[in-house]
Short mmCIF file of C-alpha atoms in Angstrom, two decimals:
data_model
loop_
_atom_site.label_atom_id
_atom_site.label_comp_id
_atom_site.label_asym_id
_atom_site.label_seq_id
_atom_site.Cartn_x
_atom_site.Cartn_y
_atom_site.Cartn_z
CA UNK A 254 94.23 147.04 118.54
CA UNK A 255 91.30 148.44 116.60
CA UNK A 256 92.15 151.23 114.16
CA UNK A 257 91.03 154.57 115.55
CA UNK A 258 88.66 155.26 112.62
CA UNK A 259 87.02 151.86 112.93
CA UNK A 260 85.95 152.59 116.49
CA UNK A 261 83.61 155.31 115.30
CA UNK A 262 81.92 153.26 112.60
CA UNK A 263 78.24 152.61 113.25
CA UNK A 264 75.84 150.27 111.47
CA UNK A 265 72.63 151.32 113.19
CA UNK A 266 71.35 152.73 116.44
CA UNK A 267 70.00 150.40 119.11
CA UNK A 268 67.95 153.14 120.66
CA UNK A 269 66.51 151.19 123.55
CA UNK A 270 69.94 150.02 124.72
CA UNK A 271 72.49 152.61 123.68
CA UNK A 272 70.63 155.93 123.46
CA UNK A 273 72.76 158.66 124.99
CA UNK A 274 71.06 160.08 128.06
CA UNK A 275 70.77 163.80 127.37
CA UNK A 276 70.14 164.35 131.07
CA UNK A 277 73.29 162.54 132.14
CA UNK A 278 75.77 165.37 131.96
CA UNK A 279 76.66 167.59 134.87
CA UNK A 280 74.74 170.40 133.26
CA UNK A 281 72.15 167.86 132.21
CA UNK A 282 69.27 170.24 131.59
CA UNK A 283 71.14 171.75 128.64
CA UNK A 284 72.40 170.25 125.41
CA UNK A 285 75.49 172.15 124.33
CA UNK A 286 76.27 169.94 121.32
CA UNK A 287 73.61 167.31 120.59
CA UNK A 288 74.09 164.47 118.14
CA UNK A 289 74.26 165.52 114.50
CA UNK A 290 72.07 163.92 111.85
CA UNK A 291 75.17 162.29 110.40
CA UNK A 292 75.99 160.67 113.73
CA UNK A 293 72.43 159.52 114.26
CA UNK A 294 72.29 157.92 110.82
CA UNK A 295 75.85 156.63 110.63
CA UNK A 296 76.04 153.30 108.78
CA UNK A 297 78.80 151.16 107.29
CA UNK A 298 79.36 147.64 106.03
CA UNK A 299 82.78 147.44 107.66
CA UNK A 300 83.21 145.12 110.62
CA UNK A 301 86.15 145.92 112.91
CA UNK A 302 88.28 143.02 114.05
CA UNK A 303 87.87 143.98 117.68
CA UNK A 304 85.58 146.30 119.63
CA UNK A 305 86.76 147.84 122.86
CA UNK A 306 84.78 147.41 126.05
CA UNK A 307 84.22 151.10 126.68
CA UNK A 308 82.52 150.39 130.00
CA UNK A 309 85.46 148.49 131.42
CA UNK A 310 87.83 151.18 130.19
CA UNK A 311 85.83 153.77 132.12
CA UNK A 312 85.73 151.54 135.18
CA UNK A 313 89.50 151.14 134.97
CA UNK A 314 90.01 154.91 135.02
CA UNK A 315 87.81 155.31 138.10
CA UNK A 316 89.63 152.43 139.83
CA UNK A 317 93.01 153.94 138.94
CA UNK A 318 92.09 157.30 140.48
CA UNK A 319 90.48 155.77 143.55
CA UNK A 320 93.47 153.53 144.25
CA UNK A 321 95.86 156.46 144.03
CA UNK A 322 93.80 158.69 146.32
CA UNK A 323 93.03 156.08 148.95
CA UNK A 324 96.67 155.00 149.13
CA UNK A 325 97.64 158.56 150.04
CA UNK A 326 94.56 159.17 152.20
CA UNK A 327 92.50 156.09 153.18
CA UNK A 328 89.59 158.37 154.11
CA UNK A 329 89.44 159.98 150.67
CA UNK A 330 85.98 159.45 149.16
CA UNK A 331 84.92 159.00 145.55
CA UNK A 332 81.57 160.13 144.10
CA UNK A 333 80.72 159.19 140.51
CA UNK A 334 78.16 161.13 138.52
CA UNK A 335 75.70 159.03 136.52
CA UNK A 336 77.02 155.89 134.80
CA UNK A 337 74.93 153.56 136.98
CA UNK A 338 75.10 150.78 134.30
CA UNK A 339 78.79 150.49 135.17
CA UNK A 340 77.78 148.98 138.51
CA UNK A 341 76.84 145.70 136.85
CA UNK A 342 77.32 143.81 133.60
CA UNK A 343 74.42 143.67 131.18
CA UNK A 344 73.29 142.63 127.73
CA UNK A 345 75.61 145.05 125.88
CA UNK A 346 78.74 143.51 127.34
CA UNK A 347 77.39 140.03 126.68
CA UNK A 348 76.92 140.90 123.01
CA UNK A 349 80.32 142.55 122.88
CA UNK A 350 82.02 139.39 124.12
CA UNK A 351 80.04 137.35 121.60
CA UNK A 352 81.10 139.63 118.73
CA UNK A 353 84.79 139.66 119.65
CA UNK A 354 84.77 135.88 120.12
CA UNK A 355 83.24 135.41 116.67
CA UNK A 356 85.78 137.67 115.01
CA UNK A 357 88.70 136.05 116.82
CA UNK A 358 87.78 132.54 115.68
CA UNK A 359 86.49 133.43 112.23
CA UNK A 360 82.80 132.71 112.78
CA UNK A 361 80.37 134.31 110.35
CA UNK A 362 78.93 137.65 111.44
CA UNK A 363 77.56 138.73 108.05
CA UNK A 364 73.89 138.38 108.90
CA UNK A 365 70.98 140.48 110.03
CA UNK A 366 72.31 140.75 113.56
CA UNK A 367 75.74 140.70 115.08
CA UNK A 368 74.18 139.92 118.42
CA UNK A 369 74.01 136.49 119.97
CA UNK A 370 71.59 133.97 118.46
CA UNK A 371 70.86 132.58 121.91
CA UNK A 372 67.06 132.21 122.08
CA UNK A 373 67.17 132.68 125.84
CA UNK A 374 69.17 135.89 125.63
CA UNK A 375 66.48 138.10 127.14
CA UNK A 376 65.83 135.73 130.02
CA UNK A 377 69.46 135.69 131.12
CA UNK A 378 70.49 137.51 134.26
CA UNK A 379 72.93 140.28 133.32
CA UNK A 380 72.92 141.94 136.71
CA UNK A 381 76.15 140.56 138.14
CA UNK A 382 77.64 143.36 140.19
CA UNK A 383 81.05 144.69 139.22
CA UNK A 384 82.47 144.28 142.70
CA UNK A 385 86.01 145.41 141.82
CA UNK A 386 84.56 148.72 140.61
CA UNK A 387 81.92 149.14 143.31
CA UNK A 388 84.33 148.77 146.20
CA UNK A 389 86.40 151.67 144.85
CA UNK A 390 83.57 154.23 145.02
CA UNK A 391 81.67 155.66 147.96
CA UNK A 392 78.61 157.19 146.36
CA UNK A 393 76.67 157.73 143.15
CA UNK A 394 75.17 161.06 142.04
CA UNK A 395 72.19 160.94 139.69
CA UNK A 396 70.20 163.66 137.98
CA UNK A 397 66.51 163.82 138.88
CA UNK A 398 66.41 160.41 140.53
CA UNK A 399 63.34 161.41 142.53
CA UNK A 400 61.74 163.84 140.07
CA UNK A 401 61.78 161.31 137.23
CA UNK A 402 61.21 158.26 139.47
CA UNK A 403 64.27 156.56 138.04
CA UNK A 404 64.80 152.87 138.66
CA UNK A 405 68.62 152.81 138.79
CA UNK A 406 69.82 150.12 141.17
CA UNK A 407 72.43 151.45 143.56
CA UNK A 408 74.09 149.07 146.06
CA UNK A 409 72.73 149.53 149.56
CA UNK A 410 76.17 150.28 150.99
CA UNK A 411 76.76 153.19 148.60
CA UNK A 412 75.33 156.64 149.25
CA UNK A 413 72.85 157.86 146.64
CA UNK A 414 72.83 161.60 145.97
CA UNK A 415 70.34 163.21 143.61
CA UNK A 416 70.51 166.56 141.85
CA UNK A 417 66.86 167.54 141.40
CA UNK A 418 65.25 170.16 139.16
CA UNK A 419 61.74 169.74 140.57
CA UNK A 420 60.37 170.76 143.95
CA UNK A 421 60.42 167.90 146.43
CA UNK A 422 58.34 167.50 149.54
CA UNK A 423 60.19 167.43 152.85
CA UNK A 424 61.51 164.03 153.85
CA UNK A 425 60.39 162.52 150.52
CA UNK A 426 63.33 160.09 150.65
CA UNK A 427 65.37 160.58 153.84
CA UNK A 428 67.95 157.94 152.87
CA UNK A 429 68.86 159.97 149.75
CA UNK A 430 70.85 163.19 149.93
CA UNK A 431 69.18 165.55 147.49
CA UNK A 432 70.26 168.91 146.12
CA UNK A 433 67.47 170.93 144.55
CA UNK A 434 68.24 173.30 141.71
CA UNK A 435 65.85 176.22 142.07
CA UNK A 436 67.15 178.28 139.16
CA UNK A 437 68.70 176.43 136.24
CA UNK A 438 70.43 179.58 134.98
CA UNK A 439 72.47 179.84 138.16
CA UNK A 440 72.87 176.12 138.81
CA UNK A 441 76.36 175.28 140.11
CA UNK A 442 77.22 179.01 140.00
CA UNK A 443 75.59 180.20 143.20
CA UNK A 444 75.25 178.63 146.60
CA UNK A 445 71.78 178.06 147.93
CA UNK A 446 71.94 178.79 151.65
CA UNK A 447 68.61 177.31 152.65
CA UNK A 448 68.92 173.63 153.55
CA UNK A 449 65.35 173.42 154.86
CA UNK A 450 65.24 171.44 158.11
CA UNK A 451 68.32 169.33 157.36
CA UNK A 452 70.93 171.61 158.93
CA UNK A 453 73.30 169.29 160.73
CA UNK A 454 75.14 170.46 163.85
CA UNK A 455 77.34 167.34 163.91
CA UNK A 456 80.89 167.01 162.62
CA UNK A 457 80.99 165.23 159.27
CA UNK A 458 83.60 162.49 159.47
CA UNK A 459 82.46 160.59 156.37
CA UNK A 460 79.92 160.71 153.56
CA UNK A 461 77.35 158.62 155.41
CA UNK A 462 77.16 161.29 158.17
CA UNK A 463 75.97 163.95 155.73
CA UNK A 464 72.38 165.16 155.50
CA UNK A 465 72.85 167.76 152.76
CA UNK A 466 75.18 168.71 149.94
CA UNK A 467 75.86 171.66 147.64
CA UNK A 468 77.59 172.01 144.28
CA UNK A 469 79.47 175.22 143.48
CA UNK A 470 81.54 174.27 140.45
CA UNK A 471 81.43 177.47 138.37
CA UNK A 472 83.13 180.50 139.94
CA UNK A 473 82.34 182.95 137.12
CA UNK A 474 79.75 184.84 139.21
CA UNK A 475 82.32 185.83 141.85
CA UNK A 476 84.53 188.88 141.38
CA UNK A 477 87.22 187.74 143.80
CA UNK A 478 88.36 184.54 145.47
CA UNK A 479 87.54 186.16 148.80
CA UNK A 480 83.89 186.53 147.73
CA UNK A 481 83.85 182.90 146.64
CA UNK A 482 85.30 181.60 149.92
CA UNK A 483 83.01 183.85 151.97
CA UNK A 484 79.97 182.43 150.17
CA UNK A 485 80.91 178.96 151.38
CA UNK A 486 81.90 180.21 154.86
CA UNK A 487 78.37 181.49 155.40
CA UNK A 488 76.77 178.12 154.73
CA UNK A 489 76.07 175.04 156.82
CA UNK A 490 76.23 172.43 154.09
CA UNK A 491 77.75 169.13 155.24
CA UNK A 492 79.47 168.59 151.90
CA UNK A 493 80.59 171.22 149.42
CA UNK A 494 81.62 170.18 145.90
CA UNK A 495 83.77 172.83 144.22
CA UNK A 496 86.21 173.28 141.38
CA UNK A 497 89.87 173.05 142.47
CA UNK A 498 90.35 176.31 140.54
CA UNK A 499 89.08 179.82 141.03
CA UNK A 500 88.72 181.25 137.54
CA UNK A 501 91.57 179.12 136.16
CA UNK A 502 93.85 179.76 139.16
CA UNK A 503 94.34 176.80 141.52
CA UNK A 504 93.12 177.04 145.08
CA UNK A 505 95.63 176.59 147.89
CA UNK A 506 95.85 174.13 150.78
CA UNK A 507 94.98 177.01 153.09
CA UNK A 508 91.83 177.71 151.08
CA UNK A 509 90.69 174.10 151.29
CA UNK A 510 91.42 173.75 155.00
CA UNK A 511 89.54 177.00 155.68
CA UNK A 512 86.44 175.66 153.93
CA UNK A 513 86.29 172.52 156.08
CA UNK A 514 84.27 174.31 158.76
CA UNK A 515 80.57 175.08 158.52
CA UNK A 516 79.15 178.40 159.66
CA UNK A 517 78.05 176.69 162.87
CA UNK A 518 81.64 175.62 163.55
CA UNK A 519 81.24 171.91 162.85
CA UNK A 520 83.46 170.05 160.40
CA UNK A 521 82.34 169.44 156.83
CA UNK A 522 83.77 167.64 153.81
CA UNK A 523 85.12 169.48 150.77
CA UNK A 524 85.17 167.56 147.47
CA UNK A 525 86.77 168.58 144.18
CA UNK A 526 84.89 168.26 140.92
CA UNK A 527 86.78 166.78 137.97
CA UNK A 528 85.64 165.54 134.57
CA UNK A 529 87.50 162.31 133.84
CA UNK A 530 86.63 161.96 130.15
CA UNK A 531 86.51 165.51 128.80
CA UNK A 532 89.32 167.95 128.11
CA UNK A 533 88.77 171.67 128.58
CA UNK A 534 90.51 174.48 126.74
CA UNK A 535 90.55 176.59 129.93
CA UNK A 536 92.56 174.05 131.95
CA UNK A 537 96.28 174.28 132.72
CA UNK A 538 97.21 171.32 130.51
CA UNK A 539 95.73 172.74 127.29
CA UNK A 540 98.30 173.34 124.57
CA UNK A 541 98.27 175.82 121.72
CA UNK A 542 96.92 174.33 118.50
CA UNK A 543 94.84 171.62 120.15
CA UNK A 544 91.41 171.06 118.65
CA UNK A 545 89.04 168.21 117.92
CA UNK A 546 91.07 165.56 116.10
CA UNK A 547 94.43 167.07 117.04
CA UNK A 548 95.73 165.31 119.03
CA UNK A 549 93.81 162.28 117.85
CA UNK A 550 92.34 161.46 121.25
CA UNK A 551 90.26 164.68 121.26
CA UNK A 552 87.20 163.17 119.61
CA UNK A 553 84.04 165.27 119.87
CA UNK A 554 82.52 168.39 121.42
CA UNK A 555 80.89 167.67 124.77
CA UNK A 556 77.16 167.06 124.75
CA UNK A 557 76.57 169.14 127.86
CA UNK A 558 79.50 171.51 128.38
CA UNK A 559 80.28 174.19 125.79
CA UNK A 560 83.97 174.15 126.83
CA UNK A 561 84.43 170.39 126.89
CA UNK A 562 85.79 167.91 124.34
CA UNK A 563 85.15 164.19 124.80
CA UNK A 564 88.42 162.29 124.82
CA UNK A 565 89.46 158.74 124.14
CA UNK A 566 89.63 158.44 127.89
CA UNK A 567 91.71 155.25 127.68
CA UNK A 568 94.46 156.93 125.65
CA UNK A 569 97.80 157.03 127.57
CA UNK A 570 98.33 160.74 126.89
CA UNK A 571 94.92 161.67 128.33
CA UNK A 572 95.41 159.33 131.29
CA UNK A 573 98.74 161.02 132.03
CA UNK A 574 97.11 164.48 132.03
CA UNK A 575 94.19 163.23 134.10
CA UNK A 576 96.51 161.63 136.65
CA UNK A 577 98.51 164.84 137.04
CA UNK A 578 95.32 166.86 137.50
CA UNK A 579 93.95 164.38 140.03
CA UNK A 580 97.23 164.22 141.97
CA UNK A 581 96.97 167.97 142.45
CA UNK A 582 93.50 167.54 143.94
CA UNK A 583 94.69 164.94 146.43
CA UNK A 584 97.78 166.98 147.36
CA UNK A 585 95.65 170.08 148.04
CA UNK A 586 93.91 168.24 150.86
CA UNK A 587 90.45 167.71 149.43
CA UNK A 588 88.39 165.12 151.31
CA UNK A 589 87.12 163.51 148.13
CA UNK A 590 86.42 163.88 144.44
CA UNK A 591 83.25 164.18 142.40
CA UNK A 592 83.95 162.42 139.09
CA UNK A 593 81.82 163.63 136.19
CA UNK A 594 81.95 162.58 132.53
CA UNK A 595 81.60 158.93 133.57
CA UNK A 596 78.63 158.43 131.23
CA UNK A 597 80.62 159.27 128.07
CA UNK A 598 81.25 155.60 127.39
CA UNK A 599 77.74 155.72 125.91
CA UNK A 600 78.95 157.93 123.06
CA UNK A 601 81.36 155.27 121.82
CA UNK A 602 78.82 152.49 122.29
CA UNK A 603 76.24 154.38 120.28
CA UNK A 604 78.56 154.48 117.28
CA UNK A 605 79.72 150.88 117.62
CA UNK A 606 78.43 148.20 115.19
CA UNK A 607 76.83 145.59 117.37
CA UNK A 608 73.66 145.24 115.28
#
């Protein structure tokens, strides 16, 4: 196993491959803690014996959570936020395998590039789908997919949902469920009642039935839980994504069941939002004295959330806390989960010496 300090050693930045997407976080239009100059210019002559596949480790966490939820409730649905490169293998994982193979068998890596010398490297097809991962998720949520004309390839049998910060024309992409942020200052804090002409009178039995979605993940603008629940009651959104807590106090089964009806009386789906790679000092599991570096798996302040700390998301202690948190979501009767923080594998890749 690679020494914890070696993981964070960087030789140089491969900006076109590993640049962290500042728009990838849940609150993607802000940068709470951007890269420092030291991180951007990190260099070392040390070569670790083994480099972890941070993408597979993230996939494994998603698979673990999905398996648990779907065993208890086969209709439970999983949305992942960003992280579309996890849907397929690509050049980074090819180079990673090449590096680890060279280190294992003692081949020389002390040259201008640690990457493969294969002259046909750029003509290879690195788009093999990660089927074991894909079959465990039901949809992918991307920031500004339409506004920025992104080219992310999402499997046809998975629902694409886009959180947009620009104004879209009606029916611009009917196959995509879009949620438009009209005011960035109140994004995820207030519920936008207007769903244009996409109000759906049908019962929502599964994600593919939905025509609209809303995210209400920050309850700080509501004085009481009653006000919060009433805000959702008075809406006709097919899917509501909320925090399983109201101002640090967990919601109840009765609360969740109550929210499963739209204003028009039809059924809707209620999903819980959970960050699977960042710890939060406001959460129930936080212990006195914890800070970045203590325990060791608390690695860095979140790029996009002022309360978050990026974890070594593969660490057993974090996985135990995450599993307990997620079990509570499933037991409360949520219809699905919205997994954020999936893109944080990029942080570790950016500081990994592959060139």
